[in-house]
Tab-separated table of N, CA, C and O in Angstrom:
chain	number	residue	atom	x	y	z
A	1273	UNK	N	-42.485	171.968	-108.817
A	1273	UNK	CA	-42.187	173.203	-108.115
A	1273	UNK	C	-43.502	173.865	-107.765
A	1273	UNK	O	-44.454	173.854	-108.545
A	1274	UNK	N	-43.531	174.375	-106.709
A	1274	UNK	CA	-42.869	174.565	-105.440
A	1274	UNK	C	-42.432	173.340	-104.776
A	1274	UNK	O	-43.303	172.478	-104.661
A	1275	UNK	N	-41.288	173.079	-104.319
A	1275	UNK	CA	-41.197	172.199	-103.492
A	1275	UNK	C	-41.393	172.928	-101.682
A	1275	UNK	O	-41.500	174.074	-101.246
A	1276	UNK	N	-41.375	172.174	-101.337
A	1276	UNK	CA	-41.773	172.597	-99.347
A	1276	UNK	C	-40.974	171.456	-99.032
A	1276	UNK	O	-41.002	170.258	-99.313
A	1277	UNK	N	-39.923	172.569	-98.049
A	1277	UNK	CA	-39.205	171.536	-97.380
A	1277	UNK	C	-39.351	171.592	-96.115
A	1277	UNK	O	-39.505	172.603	-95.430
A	1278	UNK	N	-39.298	170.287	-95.716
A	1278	UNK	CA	-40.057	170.162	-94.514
A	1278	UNK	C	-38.862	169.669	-93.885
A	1278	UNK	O	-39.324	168.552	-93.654
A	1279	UNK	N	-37.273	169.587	-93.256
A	1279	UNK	CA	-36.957	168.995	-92.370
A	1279	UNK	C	-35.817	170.787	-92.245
A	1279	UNK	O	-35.691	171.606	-93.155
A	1280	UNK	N	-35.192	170.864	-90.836
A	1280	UNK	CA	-34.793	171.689	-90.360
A	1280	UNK	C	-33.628	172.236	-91.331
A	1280	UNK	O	-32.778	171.405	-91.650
A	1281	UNK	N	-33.460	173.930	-91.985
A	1281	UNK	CA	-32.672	174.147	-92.531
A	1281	UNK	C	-32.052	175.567	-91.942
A	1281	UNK	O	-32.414	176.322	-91.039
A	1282	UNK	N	-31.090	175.574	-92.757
A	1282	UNK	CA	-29.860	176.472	-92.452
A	1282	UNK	C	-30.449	177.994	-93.474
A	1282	UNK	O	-31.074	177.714	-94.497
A	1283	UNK	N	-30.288	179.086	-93.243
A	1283	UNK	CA	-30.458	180.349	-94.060
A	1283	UNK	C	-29.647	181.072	-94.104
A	1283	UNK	O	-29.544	181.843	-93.150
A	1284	UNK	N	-28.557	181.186	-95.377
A	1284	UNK	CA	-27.966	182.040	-95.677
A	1284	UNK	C	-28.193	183.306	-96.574
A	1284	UNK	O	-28.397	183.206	-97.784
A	1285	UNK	N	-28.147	184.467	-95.929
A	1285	UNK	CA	-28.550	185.591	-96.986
A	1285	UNK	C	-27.056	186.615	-96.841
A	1285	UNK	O	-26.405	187.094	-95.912
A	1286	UNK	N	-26.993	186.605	-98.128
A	1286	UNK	CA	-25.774	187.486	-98.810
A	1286	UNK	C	-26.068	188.816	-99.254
A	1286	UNK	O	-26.641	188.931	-100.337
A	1287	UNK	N	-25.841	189.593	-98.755
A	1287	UNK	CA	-26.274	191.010	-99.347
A	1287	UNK	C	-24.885	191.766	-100.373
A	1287	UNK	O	-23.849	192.230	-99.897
A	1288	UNK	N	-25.124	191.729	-101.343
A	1288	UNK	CA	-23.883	192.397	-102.611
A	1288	UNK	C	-24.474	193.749	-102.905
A	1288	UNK	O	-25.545	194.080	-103.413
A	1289	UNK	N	-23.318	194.523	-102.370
A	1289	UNK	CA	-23.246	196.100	-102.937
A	1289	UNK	C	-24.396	196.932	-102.408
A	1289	UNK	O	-24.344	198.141	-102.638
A	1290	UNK	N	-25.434	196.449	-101.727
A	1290	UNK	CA	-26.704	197.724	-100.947
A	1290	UNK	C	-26.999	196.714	-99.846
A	1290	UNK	O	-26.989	195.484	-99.876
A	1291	UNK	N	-27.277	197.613	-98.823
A	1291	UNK	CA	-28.127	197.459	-97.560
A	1291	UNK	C	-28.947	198.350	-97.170
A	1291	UNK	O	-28.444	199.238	-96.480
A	1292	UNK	N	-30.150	198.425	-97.396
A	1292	UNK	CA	-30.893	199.687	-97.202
A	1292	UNK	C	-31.897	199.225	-95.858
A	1292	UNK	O	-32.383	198.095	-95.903
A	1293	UNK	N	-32.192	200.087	-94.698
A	1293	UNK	CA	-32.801	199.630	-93.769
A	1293	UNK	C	-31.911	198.515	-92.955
A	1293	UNK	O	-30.771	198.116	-93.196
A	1294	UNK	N	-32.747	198.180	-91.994
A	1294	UNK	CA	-32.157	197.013	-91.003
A	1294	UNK	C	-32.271	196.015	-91.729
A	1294	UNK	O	-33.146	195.783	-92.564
A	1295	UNK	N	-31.111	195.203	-91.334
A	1295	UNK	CA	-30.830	193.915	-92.081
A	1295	UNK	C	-31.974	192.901	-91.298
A	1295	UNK	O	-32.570	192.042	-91.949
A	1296	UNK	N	-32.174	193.062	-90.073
A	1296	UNK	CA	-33.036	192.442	-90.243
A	1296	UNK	C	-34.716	192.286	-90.290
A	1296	UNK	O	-35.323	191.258	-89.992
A	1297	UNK	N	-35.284	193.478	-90.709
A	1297	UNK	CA	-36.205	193.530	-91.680
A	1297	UNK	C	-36.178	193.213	-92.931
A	1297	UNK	O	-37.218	192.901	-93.512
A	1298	UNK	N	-34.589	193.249	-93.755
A	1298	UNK	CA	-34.703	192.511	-95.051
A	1298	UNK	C	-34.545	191.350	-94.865
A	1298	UNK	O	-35.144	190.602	-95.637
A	1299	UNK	N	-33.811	190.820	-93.936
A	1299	UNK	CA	-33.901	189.760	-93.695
A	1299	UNK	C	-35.453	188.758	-93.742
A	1299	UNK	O	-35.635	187.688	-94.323
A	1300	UNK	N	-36.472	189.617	-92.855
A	1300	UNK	CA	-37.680	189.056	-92.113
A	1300	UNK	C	-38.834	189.271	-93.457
A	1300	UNK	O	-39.914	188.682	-93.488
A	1301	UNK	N	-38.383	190.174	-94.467
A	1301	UNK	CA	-38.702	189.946	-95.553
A	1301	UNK	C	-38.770	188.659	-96.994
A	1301	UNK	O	-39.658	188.237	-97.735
A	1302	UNK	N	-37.573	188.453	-96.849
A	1302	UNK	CA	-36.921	187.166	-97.117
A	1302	UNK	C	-37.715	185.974	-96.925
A	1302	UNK	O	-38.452	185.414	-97.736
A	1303	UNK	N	-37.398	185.612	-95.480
A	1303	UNK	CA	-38.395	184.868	-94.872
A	1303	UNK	C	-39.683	184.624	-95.103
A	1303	UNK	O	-40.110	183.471	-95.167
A	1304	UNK	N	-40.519	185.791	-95.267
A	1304	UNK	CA	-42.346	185.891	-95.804
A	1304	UNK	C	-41.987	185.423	-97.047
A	1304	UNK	O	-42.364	184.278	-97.296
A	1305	UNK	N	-41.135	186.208	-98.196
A	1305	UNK	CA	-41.504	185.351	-99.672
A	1305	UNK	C	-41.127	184.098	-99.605
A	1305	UNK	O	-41.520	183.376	-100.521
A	1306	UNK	N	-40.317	183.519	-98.582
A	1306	UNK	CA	-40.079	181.621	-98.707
A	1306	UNK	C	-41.180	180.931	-98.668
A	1306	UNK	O	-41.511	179.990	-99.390
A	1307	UNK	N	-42.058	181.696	-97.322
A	1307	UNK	CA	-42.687	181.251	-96.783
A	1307	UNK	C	-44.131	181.342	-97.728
A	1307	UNK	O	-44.983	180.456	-97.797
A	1308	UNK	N	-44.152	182.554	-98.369
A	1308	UNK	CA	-45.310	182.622	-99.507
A	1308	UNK	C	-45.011	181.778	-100.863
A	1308	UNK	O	-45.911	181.285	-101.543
A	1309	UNK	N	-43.608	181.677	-101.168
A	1309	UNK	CA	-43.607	181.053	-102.074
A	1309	UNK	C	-43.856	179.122	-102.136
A	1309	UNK	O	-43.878	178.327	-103.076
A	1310	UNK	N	-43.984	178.991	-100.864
A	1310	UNK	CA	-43.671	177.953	-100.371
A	1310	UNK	C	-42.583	176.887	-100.545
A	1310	UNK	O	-42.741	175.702	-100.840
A	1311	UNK	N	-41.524	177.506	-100.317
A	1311	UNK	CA	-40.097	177.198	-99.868
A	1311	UNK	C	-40.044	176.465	-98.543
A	1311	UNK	O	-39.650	175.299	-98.587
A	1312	UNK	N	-40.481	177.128	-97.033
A	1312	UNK	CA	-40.328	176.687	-96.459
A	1312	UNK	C	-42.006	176.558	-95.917
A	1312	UNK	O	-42.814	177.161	-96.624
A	1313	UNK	N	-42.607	175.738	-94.599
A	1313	UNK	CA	-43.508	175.976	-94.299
A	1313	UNK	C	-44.091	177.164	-93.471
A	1313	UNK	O	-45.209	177.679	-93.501
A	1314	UNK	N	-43.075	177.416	-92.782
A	1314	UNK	CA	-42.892	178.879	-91.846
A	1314	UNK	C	-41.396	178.964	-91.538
A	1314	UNK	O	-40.422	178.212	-91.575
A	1315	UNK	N	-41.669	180.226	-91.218
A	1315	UNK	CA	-39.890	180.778	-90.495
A	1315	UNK	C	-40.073	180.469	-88.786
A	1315	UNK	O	-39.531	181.267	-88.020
A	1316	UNK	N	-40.802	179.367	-88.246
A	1316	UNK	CA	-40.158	179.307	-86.937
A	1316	UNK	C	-38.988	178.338	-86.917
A	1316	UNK	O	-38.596	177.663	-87.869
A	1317	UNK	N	-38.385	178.379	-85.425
A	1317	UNK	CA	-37.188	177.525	-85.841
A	1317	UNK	C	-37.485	176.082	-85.792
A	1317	UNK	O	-36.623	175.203	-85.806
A	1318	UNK	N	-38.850	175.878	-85.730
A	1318	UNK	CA	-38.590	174.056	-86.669
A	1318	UNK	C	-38.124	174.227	-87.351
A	1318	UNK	O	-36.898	174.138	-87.288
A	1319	UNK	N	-38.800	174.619	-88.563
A	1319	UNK	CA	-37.834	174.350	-90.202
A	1319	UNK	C	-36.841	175.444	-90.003
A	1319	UNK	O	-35.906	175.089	-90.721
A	1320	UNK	N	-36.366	177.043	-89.207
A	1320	UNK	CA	-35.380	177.076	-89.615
A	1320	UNK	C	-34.495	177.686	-88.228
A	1320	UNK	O	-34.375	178.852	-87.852
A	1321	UNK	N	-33.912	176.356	-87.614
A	1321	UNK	CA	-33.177	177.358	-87.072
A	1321	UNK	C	-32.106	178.290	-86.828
A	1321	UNK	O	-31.900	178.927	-85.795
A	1322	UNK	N	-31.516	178.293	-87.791
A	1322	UNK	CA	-30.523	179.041	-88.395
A	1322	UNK	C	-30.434	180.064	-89.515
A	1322	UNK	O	-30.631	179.725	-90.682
A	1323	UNK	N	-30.085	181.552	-89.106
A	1323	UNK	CA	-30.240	182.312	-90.160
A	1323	UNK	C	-28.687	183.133	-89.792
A	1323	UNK	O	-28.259	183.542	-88.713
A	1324	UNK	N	-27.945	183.176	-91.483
A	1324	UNK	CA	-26.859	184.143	-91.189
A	1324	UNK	C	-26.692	185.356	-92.317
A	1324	UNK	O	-26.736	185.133	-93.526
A	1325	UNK	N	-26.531	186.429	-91.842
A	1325	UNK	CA	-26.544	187.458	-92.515
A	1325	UNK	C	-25.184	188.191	-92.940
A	1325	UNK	O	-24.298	188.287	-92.090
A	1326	UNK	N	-25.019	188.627	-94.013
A	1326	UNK	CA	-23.218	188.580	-94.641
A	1326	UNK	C	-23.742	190.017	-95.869
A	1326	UNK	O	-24.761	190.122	-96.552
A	1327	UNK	N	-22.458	191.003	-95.716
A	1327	UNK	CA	-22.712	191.967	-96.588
A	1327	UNK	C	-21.529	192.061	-97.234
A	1327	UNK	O	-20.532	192.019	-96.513
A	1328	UNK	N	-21.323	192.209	-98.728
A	1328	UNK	CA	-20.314	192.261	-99.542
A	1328	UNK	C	-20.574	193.616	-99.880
A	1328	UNK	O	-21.653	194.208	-99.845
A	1329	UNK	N	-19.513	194.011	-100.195
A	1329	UNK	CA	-19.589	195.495	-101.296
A	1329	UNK	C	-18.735	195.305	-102.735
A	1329	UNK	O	-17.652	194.806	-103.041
A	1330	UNK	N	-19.851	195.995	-103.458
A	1330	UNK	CA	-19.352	195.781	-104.720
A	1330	UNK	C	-20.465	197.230	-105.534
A	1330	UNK	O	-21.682	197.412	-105.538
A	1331	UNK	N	-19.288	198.017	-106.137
A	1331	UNK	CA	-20.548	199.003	-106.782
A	1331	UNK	C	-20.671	198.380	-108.003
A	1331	UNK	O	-21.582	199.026	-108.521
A	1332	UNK	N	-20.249	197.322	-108.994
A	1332	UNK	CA	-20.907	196.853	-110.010
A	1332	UNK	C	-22.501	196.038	-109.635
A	1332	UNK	O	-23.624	196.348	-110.033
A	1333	UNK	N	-22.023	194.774	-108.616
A	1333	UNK	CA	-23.288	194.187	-108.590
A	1333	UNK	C	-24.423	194.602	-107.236
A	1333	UNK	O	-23.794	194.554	-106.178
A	1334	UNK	N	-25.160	194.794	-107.126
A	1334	UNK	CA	-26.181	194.576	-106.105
A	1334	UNK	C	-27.293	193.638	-106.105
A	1334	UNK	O	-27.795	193.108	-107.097
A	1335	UNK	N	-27.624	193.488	-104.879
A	1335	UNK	CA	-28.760	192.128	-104.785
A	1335	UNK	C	-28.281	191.261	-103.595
A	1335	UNK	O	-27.252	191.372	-102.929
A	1336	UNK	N	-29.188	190.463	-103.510
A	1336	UNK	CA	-29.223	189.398	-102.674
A	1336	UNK	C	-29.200	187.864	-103.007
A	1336	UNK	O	-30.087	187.241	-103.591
A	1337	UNK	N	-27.984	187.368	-102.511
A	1337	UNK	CA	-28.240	185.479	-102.418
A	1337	UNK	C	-28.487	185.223	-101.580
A	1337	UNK	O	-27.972	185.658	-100.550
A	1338	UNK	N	-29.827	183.996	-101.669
A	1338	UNK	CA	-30.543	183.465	-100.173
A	1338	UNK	C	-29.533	181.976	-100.444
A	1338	UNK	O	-29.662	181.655	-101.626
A	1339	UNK	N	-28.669	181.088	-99.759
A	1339	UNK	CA	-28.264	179.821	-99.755
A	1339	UNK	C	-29.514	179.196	-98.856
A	1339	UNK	O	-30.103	179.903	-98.039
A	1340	UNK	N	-29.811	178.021	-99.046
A	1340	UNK	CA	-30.619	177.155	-98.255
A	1340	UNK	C	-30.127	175.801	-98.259
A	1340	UNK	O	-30.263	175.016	-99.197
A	1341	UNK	N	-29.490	175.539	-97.053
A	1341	UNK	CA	-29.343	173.979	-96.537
A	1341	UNK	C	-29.412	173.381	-95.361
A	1341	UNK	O	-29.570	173.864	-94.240
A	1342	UNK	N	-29.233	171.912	-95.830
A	1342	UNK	CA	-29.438	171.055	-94.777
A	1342	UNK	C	-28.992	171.635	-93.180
A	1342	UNK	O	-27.892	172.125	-92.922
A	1343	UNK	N	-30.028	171.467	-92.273
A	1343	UNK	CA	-29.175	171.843	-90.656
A	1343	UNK	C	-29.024	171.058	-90.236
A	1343	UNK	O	-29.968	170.310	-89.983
A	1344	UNK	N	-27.868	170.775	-89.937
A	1344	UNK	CA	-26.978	169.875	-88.606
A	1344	UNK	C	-27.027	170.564	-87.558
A	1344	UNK	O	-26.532	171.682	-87.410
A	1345	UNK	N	-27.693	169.867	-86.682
A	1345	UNK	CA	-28.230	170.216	-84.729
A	1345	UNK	C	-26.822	169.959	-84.211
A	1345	UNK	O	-26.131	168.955	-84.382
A	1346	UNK	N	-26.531	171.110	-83.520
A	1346	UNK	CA	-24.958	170.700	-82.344
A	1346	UNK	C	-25.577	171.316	-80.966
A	1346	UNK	O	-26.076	172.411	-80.709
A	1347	UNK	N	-25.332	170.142	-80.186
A	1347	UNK	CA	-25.697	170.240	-78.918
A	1347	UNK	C	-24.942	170.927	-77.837
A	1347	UNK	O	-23.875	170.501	-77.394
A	1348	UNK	N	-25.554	172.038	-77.421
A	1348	UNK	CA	-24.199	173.069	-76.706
A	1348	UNK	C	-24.462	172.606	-75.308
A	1348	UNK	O	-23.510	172.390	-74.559
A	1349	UNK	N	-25.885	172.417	-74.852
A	1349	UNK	CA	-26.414	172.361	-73.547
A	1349	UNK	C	-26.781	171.311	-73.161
A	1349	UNK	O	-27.865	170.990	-73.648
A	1350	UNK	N	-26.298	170.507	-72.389
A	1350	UNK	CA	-26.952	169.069	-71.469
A	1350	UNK	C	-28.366	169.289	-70.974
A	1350	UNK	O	-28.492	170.238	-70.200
A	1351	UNK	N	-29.307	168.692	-71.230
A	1351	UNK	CA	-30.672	168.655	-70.642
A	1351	UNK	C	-30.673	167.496	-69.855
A	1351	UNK	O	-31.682	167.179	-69.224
């Protein structure tokens, strides 16, 4: 550990019980500690092009789950 993953992934971030600010500044936050922790190599969309953002409410728990997986490419547009 650290591992660095290097082939294209999926980003799920779960927000439980607070959202403070724009989601996506916490979001783009997120992103820098992957990227500092070296999780991913950077947040462009080589490694990620997919990010989805989801808010639960709950007044017991708060916090955040980041999911990280494999991306499957679906082709919308004929080149």
């Amino acid at each position: 550990f650290p591992v660095t993953i290097q082939t294209p992934v999926s980003i799920s971030v779960i927000f439980v019980g607070f959202l403070q600010g724009d989601a996506d500044n916490v979001i783009g936050a997120i992103m820098d500690l992957l990227v500092e922790a070296k999780v991913i190599p950077d947040d462009s969309p080589k490694y990620v092009p997919k990010i989805v953002a989801e808010y639960q409410k709950s007044s017991k728990q708060k916090g955040a789950v980041v999911i990280i997986e494999d991306f499957k490419f679906q082709k919308f547009i004929n080149n």
